[in-house]
Each structure stands twice: as C-alpha cells, then as structure tokens.
Coordinates of C-alpha atoms in Angstrom, one line a residue:
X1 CA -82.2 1.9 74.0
X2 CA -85.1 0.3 76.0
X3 CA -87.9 2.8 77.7
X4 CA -87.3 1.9 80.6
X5 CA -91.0 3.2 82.1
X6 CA -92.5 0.9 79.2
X7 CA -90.4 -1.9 81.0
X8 CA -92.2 -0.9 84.2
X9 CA -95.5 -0.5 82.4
X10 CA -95.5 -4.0 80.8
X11 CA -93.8 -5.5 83.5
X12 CA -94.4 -9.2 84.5
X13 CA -95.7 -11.0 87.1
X14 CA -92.9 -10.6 90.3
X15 CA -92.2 -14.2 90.0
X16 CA -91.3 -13.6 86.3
X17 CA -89.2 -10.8 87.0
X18 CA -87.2 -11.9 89.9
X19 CA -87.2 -8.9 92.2
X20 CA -85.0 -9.4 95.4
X21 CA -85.0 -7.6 98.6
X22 CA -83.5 -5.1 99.6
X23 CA -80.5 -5.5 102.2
X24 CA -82.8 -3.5 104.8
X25 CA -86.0 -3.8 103.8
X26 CA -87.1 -6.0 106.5
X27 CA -84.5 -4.7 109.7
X28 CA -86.4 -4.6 112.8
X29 CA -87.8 -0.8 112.5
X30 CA -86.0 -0.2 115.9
X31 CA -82.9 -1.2 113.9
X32 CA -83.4 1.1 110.9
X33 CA -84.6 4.3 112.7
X34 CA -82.3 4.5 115.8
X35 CA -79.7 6.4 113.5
X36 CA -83.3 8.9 112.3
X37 CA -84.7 9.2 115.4
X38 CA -81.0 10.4 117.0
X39 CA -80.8 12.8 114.3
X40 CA -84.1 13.9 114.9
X41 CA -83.0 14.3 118.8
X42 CA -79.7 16.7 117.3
X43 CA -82.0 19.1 115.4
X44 CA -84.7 19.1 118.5
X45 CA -81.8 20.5 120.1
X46 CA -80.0 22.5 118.1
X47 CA -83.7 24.6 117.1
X48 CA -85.3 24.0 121.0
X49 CA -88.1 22.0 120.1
X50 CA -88.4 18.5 119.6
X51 CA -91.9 18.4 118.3
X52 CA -91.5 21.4 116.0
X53 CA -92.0 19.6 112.4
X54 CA -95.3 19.3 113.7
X55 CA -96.2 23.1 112.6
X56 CA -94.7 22.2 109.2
X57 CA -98.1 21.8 108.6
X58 CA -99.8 23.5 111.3
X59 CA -103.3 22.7 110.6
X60 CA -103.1 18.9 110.9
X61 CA -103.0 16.9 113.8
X62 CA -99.1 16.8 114.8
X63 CA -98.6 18.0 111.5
X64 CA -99.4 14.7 110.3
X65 CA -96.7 13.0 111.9
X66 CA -99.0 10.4 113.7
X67 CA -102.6 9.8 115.1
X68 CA -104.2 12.2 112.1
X69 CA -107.3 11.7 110.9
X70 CA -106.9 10.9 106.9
X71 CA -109.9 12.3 106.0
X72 CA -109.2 15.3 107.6
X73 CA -106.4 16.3 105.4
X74 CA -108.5 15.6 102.4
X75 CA -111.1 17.8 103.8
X76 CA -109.1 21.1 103.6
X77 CA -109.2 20.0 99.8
X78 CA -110.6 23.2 97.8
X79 CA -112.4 22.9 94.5
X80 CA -109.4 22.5 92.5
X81 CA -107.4 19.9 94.4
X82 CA -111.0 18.0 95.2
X83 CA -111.1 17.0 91.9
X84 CA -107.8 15.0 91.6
X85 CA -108.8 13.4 94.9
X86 CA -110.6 10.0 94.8
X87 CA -114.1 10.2 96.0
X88 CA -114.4 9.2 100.2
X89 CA -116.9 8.8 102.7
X90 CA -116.3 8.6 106.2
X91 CA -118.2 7.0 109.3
X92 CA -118.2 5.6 112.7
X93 CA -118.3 2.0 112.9
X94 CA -121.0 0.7 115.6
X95 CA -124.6 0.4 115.6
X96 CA -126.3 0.4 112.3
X97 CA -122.9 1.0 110.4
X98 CA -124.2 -1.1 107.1
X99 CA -127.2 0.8 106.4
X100 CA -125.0 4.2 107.5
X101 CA -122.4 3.0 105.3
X102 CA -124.7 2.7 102.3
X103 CA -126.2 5.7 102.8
X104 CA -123.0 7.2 103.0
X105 CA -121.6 5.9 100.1
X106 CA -124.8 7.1 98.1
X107 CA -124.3 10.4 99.2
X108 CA -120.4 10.4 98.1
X109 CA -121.6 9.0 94.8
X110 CA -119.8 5.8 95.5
X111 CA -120.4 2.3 94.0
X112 CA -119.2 -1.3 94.7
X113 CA -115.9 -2.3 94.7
X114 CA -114.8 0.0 97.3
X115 CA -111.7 0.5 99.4
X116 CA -112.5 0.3 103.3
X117 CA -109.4 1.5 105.4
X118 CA -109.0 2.8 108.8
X119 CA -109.6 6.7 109.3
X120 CA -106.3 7.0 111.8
X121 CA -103.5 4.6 110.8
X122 CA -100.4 3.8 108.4
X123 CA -98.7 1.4 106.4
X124 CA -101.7 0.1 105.0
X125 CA -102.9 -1.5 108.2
X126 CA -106.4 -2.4 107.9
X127 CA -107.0 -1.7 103.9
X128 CA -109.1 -4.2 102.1
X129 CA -111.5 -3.9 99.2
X130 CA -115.3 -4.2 99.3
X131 CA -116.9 -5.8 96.7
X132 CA -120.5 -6.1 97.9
X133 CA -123.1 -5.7 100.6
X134 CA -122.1 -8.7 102.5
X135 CA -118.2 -8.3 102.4
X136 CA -119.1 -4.6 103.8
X137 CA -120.8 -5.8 106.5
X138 CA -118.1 -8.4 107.5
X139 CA -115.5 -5.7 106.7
X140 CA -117.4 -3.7 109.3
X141 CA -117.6 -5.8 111.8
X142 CA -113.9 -6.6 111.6
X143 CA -112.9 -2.8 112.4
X144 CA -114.8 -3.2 116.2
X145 CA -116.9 -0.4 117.4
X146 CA -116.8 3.3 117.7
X147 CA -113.7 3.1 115.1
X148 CA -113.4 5.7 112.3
X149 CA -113.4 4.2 108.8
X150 CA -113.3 5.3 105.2
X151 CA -114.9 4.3 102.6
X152 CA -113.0 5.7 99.2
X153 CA -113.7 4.9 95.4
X154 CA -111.4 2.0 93.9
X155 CA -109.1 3.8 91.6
X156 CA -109.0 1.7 88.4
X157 CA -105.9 2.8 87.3
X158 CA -103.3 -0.3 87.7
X159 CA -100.2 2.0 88.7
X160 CA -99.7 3.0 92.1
X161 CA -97.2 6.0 92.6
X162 CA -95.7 7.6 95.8
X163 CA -94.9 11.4 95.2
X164 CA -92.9 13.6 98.3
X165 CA -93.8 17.2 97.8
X166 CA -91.7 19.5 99.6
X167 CA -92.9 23.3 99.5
X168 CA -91.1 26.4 101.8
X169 CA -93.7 28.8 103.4
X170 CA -91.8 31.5 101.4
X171 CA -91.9 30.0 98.3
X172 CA -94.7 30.7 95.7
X173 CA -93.7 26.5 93.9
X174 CA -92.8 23.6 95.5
X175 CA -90.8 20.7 94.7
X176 CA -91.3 17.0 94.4
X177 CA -88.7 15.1 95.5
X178 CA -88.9 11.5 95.1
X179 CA -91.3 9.3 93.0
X180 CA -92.0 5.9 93.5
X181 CA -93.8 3.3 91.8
X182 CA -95.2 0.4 94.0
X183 CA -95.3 -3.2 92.4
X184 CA -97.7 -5.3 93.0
X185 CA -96.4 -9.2 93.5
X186 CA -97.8 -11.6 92.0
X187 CA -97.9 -15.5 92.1
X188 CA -98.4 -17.5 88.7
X189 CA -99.3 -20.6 88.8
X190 CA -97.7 -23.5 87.3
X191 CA -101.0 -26.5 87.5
X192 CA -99.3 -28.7 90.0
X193 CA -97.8 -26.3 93.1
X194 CA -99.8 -25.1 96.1
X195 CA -99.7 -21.2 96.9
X196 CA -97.5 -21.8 99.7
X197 CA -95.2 -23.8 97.4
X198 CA -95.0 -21.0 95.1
X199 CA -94.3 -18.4 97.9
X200 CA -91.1 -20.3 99.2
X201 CA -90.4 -20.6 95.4
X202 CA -89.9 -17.4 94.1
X203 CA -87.0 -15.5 94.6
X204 CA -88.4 -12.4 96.8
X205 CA -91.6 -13.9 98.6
X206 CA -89.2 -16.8 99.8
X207 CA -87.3 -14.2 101.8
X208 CA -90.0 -13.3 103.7
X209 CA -93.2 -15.6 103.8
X210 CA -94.2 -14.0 107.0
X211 CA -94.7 -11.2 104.9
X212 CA -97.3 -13.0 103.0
X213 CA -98.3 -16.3 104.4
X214 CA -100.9 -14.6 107.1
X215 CA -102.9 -13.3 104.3
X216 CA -103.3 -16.0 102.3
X217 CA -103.9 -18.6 105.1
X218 CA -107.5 -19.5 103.3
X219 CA -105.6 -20.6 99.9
X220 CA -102.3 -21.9 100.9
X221 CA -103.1 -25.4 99.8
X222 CA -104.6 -24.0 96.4
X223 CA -103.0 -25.0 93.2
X224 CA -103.1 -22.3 90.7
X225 CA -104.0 -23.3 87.3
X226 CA -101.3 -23.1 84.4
X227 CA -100.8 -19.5 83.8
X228 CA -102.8 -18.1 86.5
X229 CA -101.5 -15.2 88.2
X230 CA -102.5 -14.1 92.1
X231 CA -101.9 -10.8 93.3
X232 CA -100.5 -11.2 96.7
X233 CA -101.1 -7.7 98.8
X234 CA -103.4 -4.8 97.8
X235 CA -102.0 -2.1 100.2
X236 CA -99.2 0.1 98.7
X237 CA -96.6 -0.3 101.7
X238 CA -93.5 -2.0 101.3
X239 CA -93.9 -3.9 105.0
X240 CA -97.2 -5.1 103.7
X241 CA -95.4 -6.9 100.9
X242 CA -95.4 -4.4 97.7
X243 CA -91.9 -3.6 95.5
X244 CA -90.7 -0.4 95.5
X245 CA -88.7 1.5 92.6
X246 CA -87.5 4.6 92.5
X247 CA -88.6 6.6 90.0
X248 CA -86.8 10.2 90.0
X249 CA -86.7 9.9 86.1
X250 CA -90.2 10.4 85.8
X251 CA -90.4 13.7 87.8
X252 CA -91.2 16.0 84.6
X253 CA -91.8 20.1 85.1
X254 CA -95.3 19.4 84.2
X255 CA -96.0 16.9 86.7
X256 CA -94.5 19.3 89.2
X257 CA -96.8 22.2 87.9
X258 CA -99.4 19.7 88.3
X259 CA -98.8 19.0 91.5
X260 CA -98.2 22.8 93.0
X261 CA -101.3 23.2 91.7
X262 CA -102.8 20.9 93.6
X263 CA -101.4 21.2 96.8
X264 CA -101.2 24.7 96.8
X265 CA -105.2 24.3 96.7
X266 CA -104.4 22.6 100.6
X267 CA -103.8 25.4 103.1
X268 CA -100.4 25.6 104.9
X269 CA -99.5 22.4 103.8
X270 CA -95.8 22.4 103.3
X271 CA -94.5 18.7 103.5
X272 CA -95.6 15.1 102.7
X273 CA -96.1 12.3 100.6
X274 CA -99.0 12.4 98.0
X275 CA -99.9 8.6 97.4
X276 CA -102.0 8.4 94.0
X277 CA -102.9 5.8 91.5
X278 CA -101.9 7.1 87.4
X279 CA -103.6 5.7 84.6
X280 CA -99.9 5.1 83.3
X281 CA -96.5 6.6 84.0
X282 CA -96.4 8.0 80.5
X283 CA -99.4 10.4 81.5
X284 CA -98.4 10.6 85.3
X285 CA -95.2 12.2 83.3
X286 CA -97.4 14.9 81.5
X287 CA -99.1 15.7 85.0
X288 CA -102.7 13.9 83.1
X289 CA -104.7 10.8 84.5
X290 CA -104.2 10.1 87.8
X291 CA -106.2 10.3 91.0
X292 CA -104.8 10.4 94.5
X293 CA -106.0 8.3 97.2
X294 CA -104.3 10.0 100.4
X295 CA -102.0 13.0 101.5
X296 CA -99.6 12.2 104.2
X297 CA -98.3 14.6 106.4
X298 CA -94.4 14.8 108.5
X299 CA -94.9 11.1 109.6
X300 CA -94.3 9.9 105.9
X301 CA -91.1 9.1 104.1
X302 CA -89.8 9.1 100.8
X303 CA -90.6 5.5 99.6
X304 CA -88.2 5.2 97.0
X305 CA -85.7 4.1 99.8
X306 CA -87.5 0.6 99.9
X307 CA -86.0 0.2 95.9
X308 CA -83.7 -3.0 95.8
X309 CA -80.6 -1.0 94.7
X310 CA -80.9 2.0 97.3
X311 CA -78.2 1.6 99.2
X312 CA -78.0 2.2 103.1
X313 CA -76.0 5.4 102.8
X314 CA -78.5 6.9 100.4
X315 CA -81.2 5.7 102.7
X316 CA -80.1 7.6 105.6
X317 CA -78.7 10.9 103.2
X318 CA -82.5 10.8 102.1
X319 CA -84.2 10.5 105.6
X320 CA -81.8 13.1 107.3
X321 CA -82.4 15.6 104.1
X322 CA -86.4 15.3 104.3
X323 CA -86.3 15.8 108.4
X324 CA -83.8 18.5 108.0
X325 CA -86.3 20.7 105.8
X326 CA -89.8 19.8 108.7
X327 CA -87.3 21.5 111.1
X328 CA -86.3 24.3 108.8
X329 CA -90.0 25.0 107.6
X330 CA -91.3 24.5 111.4
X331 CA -89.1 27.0 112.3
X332 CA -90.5 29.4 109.1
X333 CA -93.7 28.5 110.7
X334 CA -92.6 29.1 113.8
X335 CA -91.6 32.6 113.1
X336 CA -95.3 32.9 111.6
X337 CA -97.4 32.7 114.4
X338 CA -97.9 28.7 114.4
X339 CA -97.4 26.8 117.5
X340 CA -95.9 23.3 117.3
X341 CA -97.5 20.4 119.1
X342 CA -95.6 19.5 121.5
X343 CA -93.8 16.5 122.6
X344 CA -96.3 15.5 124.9
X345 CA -99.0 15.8 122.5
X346 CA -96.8 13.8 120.2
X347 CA -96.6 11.1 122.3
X348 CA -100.3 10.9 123.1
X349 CA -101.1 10.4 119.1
X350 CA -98.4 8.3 118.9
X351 CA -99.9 5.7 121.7
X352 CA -103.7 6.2 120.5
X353 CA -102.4 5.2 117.1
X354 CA -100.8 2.2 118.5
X355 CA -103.8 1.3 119.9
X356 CA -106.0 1.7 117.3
X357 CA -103.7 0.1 114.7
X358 CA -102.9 -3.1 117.0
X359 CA -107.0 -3.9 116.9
X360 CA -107.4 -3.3 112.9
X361 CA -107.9 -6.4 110.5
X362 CA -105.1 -7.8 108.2
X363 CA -105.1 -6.1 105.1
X364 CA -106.0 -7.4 102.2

C-alpha cells in the first residue's frame, strides 16, 4: 500500500496533480456562515451571553475572536513554548520605520528573508516576504502609517500545517482536533504559454483566476521556461489561494504530547488553531521539527474543511462542534471568575479589524 503522507511529501506541482475545488470553497462568506453564525445566536441564547467564547481564552483580546494583536498571544509564550515559536519582532510603521525595523530585527536575532505581516488581521491579508533592505522599505511603506506590523523569521521548512488544539479548563491534556496540511500551487511552465494562459489552464486555478490573477498582474504575460515551476500564493489561507487536505491521520499521541506541552506553557489558553511550518510530516508525526508561526485564538476554524472531499454536512458538523466547546469552556471560565467581552466590545474589534485589513497590501 502507498504512504500516503510520502504522496503528500513528494507531491507535484498543483498543475501536475490536478487538485479541484471544493463545492464551497469559494461561497460568498455570507453564504457559508449564515447557518454558523444562527447557531452561534441559539447557544448565545440558550447560555445568556452572546459574546461568552470570548473568555475561552480570557486573556486575549475577545478571546481572539477578532481585532487581537498577534504578537500578543505569542508574548504570553514561557520559556518552553518560546522555543517552538519562530523568532518575531514587532513595530509601528511611521517615521523612521526602516532603520527601527533593522534595529529591531537585530535585536530579535533576525536575518533577511523575512516574513512582514500585519500585527491585527487574518486570512493572510497583508503577508509578504522580505528579502532585502529595499523590499523592506517598500514593504513598509505599503502598510501606511501608525499600523502595527511583524517582522518574523522565514521558516524554512517547506510544509505548512494547521493544528486545532482544544483543551477544557478542567483538564490537565488537551486535544488536537484537526490537522491540516496547506498546498502550495504552483504553475509549471511549458516554453510557449503566458502565466495567465497557464492559470485558465489548469484545472483548479481556472476556477478561480480572481483568486490569483491580482497578484501576479506584473508577470501575466511571462512565459515560463520548459519545466519551470511558479509558486502562486505564499500565505497559508485557503481564500488566498492555497489547497487544503485534511490530515487527521497524522495526529500521533506524541504530537499531541508535544503539543500540550506547548500550549500548556500559554496561560488560560483553551481553544485555537496553532498554524506551524514542519520540517516533514513524518517528524511533525513524532512531535520533532517544526516551528509555529502564529496561535489563533476563538476567531479561527478548523481548516481541514477547505479539503476537496469534505463534504458540506461534515463542514457544518465540524463548525457547530468547535463553537459548541468556546461556549461550554466560556461557561467553565465563566464560573471561574473570567468576564467575557461583551458583544459590544465584539463589535468594535470586529469593525477596527475591517478597517485595518481593507487598507493592508495584497499578499504575496
């Protein structure tokens, strides 16, 4: 029988493999979440608060559902969990910001490439890699002034993964329950079509060039050489353009020792997705070689939806599951002493982050 997680680690170029989208990957989002956000209204109900996931993890911003800080979840970090994170730097973009940023990533311990990425935002809005001085400063500039950016070290690993971590206030171990491992796309060039041949070629980017042509607008009329292969998104996020699989086979007790260890290392931090980059899945599996590049708080979701064959049922089942458990460990936190945000609050982050995410750059 074929392994299939050497498949995944060998596998081609997207164009090669033939991915297709899924039959909701690309709904409207008001489409996909009216049925999540009604469910969400039933339990607001049913335990008097509408807001109270948000003390499912009491000491971030709205529990990290929106409008929290990034770095600021990576901050609580202790010694232990600090050392699986991927070094970061964080400043204000505005007068001086080059020379700051230097200096701040000399401080960090950071070199060229680097990732530059909003402080406050999602779906990889705004995520593009530095390579040098002068790409800083026009990465910079492109961010606007008095806006928080990171600047974190480019994980060299080539496998990006996705892992939900569920743990109960009253539980000494947590669980992880969903891993997913996000493909890259790729073009390969044939010597004689044009990039934005190739995209209404193949048979997922042809879906949905509006997905990728924005991007790419500077080399639409390239033609790739014979065998030359173009990466066509950087950011993780499946409405940025990346292919998602579900990989629940891969969650090993190990890695899930691993990652209680970890996370326990974060205080009062309950629920969320852990997005990290492994060396390979075959270490990732024994809990080895891999760095993580953000923790994400109530507002995430367990990617592994986005895979091809997840059907809509399984979708929702997943999505009402997960919200079910913020409302049942609110409620344990509740009972604690913690105060949820409140919907006001809420809806305040909610709008900042709006804001701030409608003025960010494309990503890369």
């Amino acid at each position: 029988m074929t392994d299939m997680t050497t498949t995944l680690d060998h596998r081609p170029p997207s164009s090669a493999a033939a991915p297709t989208v899924s039959a909701f990957e690309f709904w409207p989002g008001w489409i996909f979440y009216t049925p999540v956000v009604l469910y969400w209204i039933v339990l607001g109900l049913w335990y008097r608060d509408f807001s109270l996931p948000t003390a499912a993890n009491p000491r971030i911003e709205t529990g990290g559902l929106c409008g929290e800080s990034k770095s600021s979840i990576l901050d609580m970090a202790g010694d232990v969990a600090r050392e699986w994170i991927a070094p970061y730097a964080v400043l204000t973009t505005g007068d001086n910001d080059l020379p700051r940023a230097l200096d701040a990533m000399e401080k960090a311990g950071l070199s060229f490439p680097v990732v530059l990425k909003p402080d406050i935002g999602c779906n990889g809005t705004g995520v593009r890699i530095m390579r040098d001085v002068d790409s800083l400063r026009t990465g910079l500039a492109a961010f606007g002034r008095n806006v928080a950016v990171m600047l974190q070290h480019l994980i060299p690993y080539g496998h990006e993964v996705g892992l939900f971590y569920i743990r109960h206030p009253d539980e000494a171990e947590g669980r992880i329950t969903s891993l997913t491992y996000k493909e890259v796309p790729h073009l390969t060039g044939d010597g004689h079509s044009t990039v934005e041949e190739l995209i209404h070629a193949d048979a997922r980017t042809r879906l949905v060039p509006h997905i990728y042509l924005p991007r790419l607008k500077d080399r639409l009329r390239d033609v790739l050489p014979l065998g030359q292969s173009l990466p066509l998104v950087f950011a993780g996020n499946h409405c940025k353009g990346s292919i998602f699989h579900d990989r629940a086979v891969d969650i090993t007790p190990a890695l899930v020792a691993r990652v209680n260890t970890i996370m326990r290392d974060i205080p009062d931090f309950h629920f969320g997705r852990i997005d990290a980059k492994a060396q390979s899945l075959a270490a990732l599996r024994r809990g080895e070689d891999f760095q993580i590049i953000e923790i994400n708080g109530v507002g995430s979701e367990a990617t592994h939806i986005w895979d091809a064959r997840t059907t809509l049922r399984d979708a929702y089942a997943t999505q009402f599951m997960h919200y079910r458990e913020t409302f049942r460990i609110g409620a344990r936190k509740r009972r604690d002493g913690w105060k949820s945000s409140g919907a006001m609050t809420m809806l305040r982050s909610w709008l900042r982050q709006r804001r701030l995410m409608a003025s960010y750059p494309l990503n890369d």
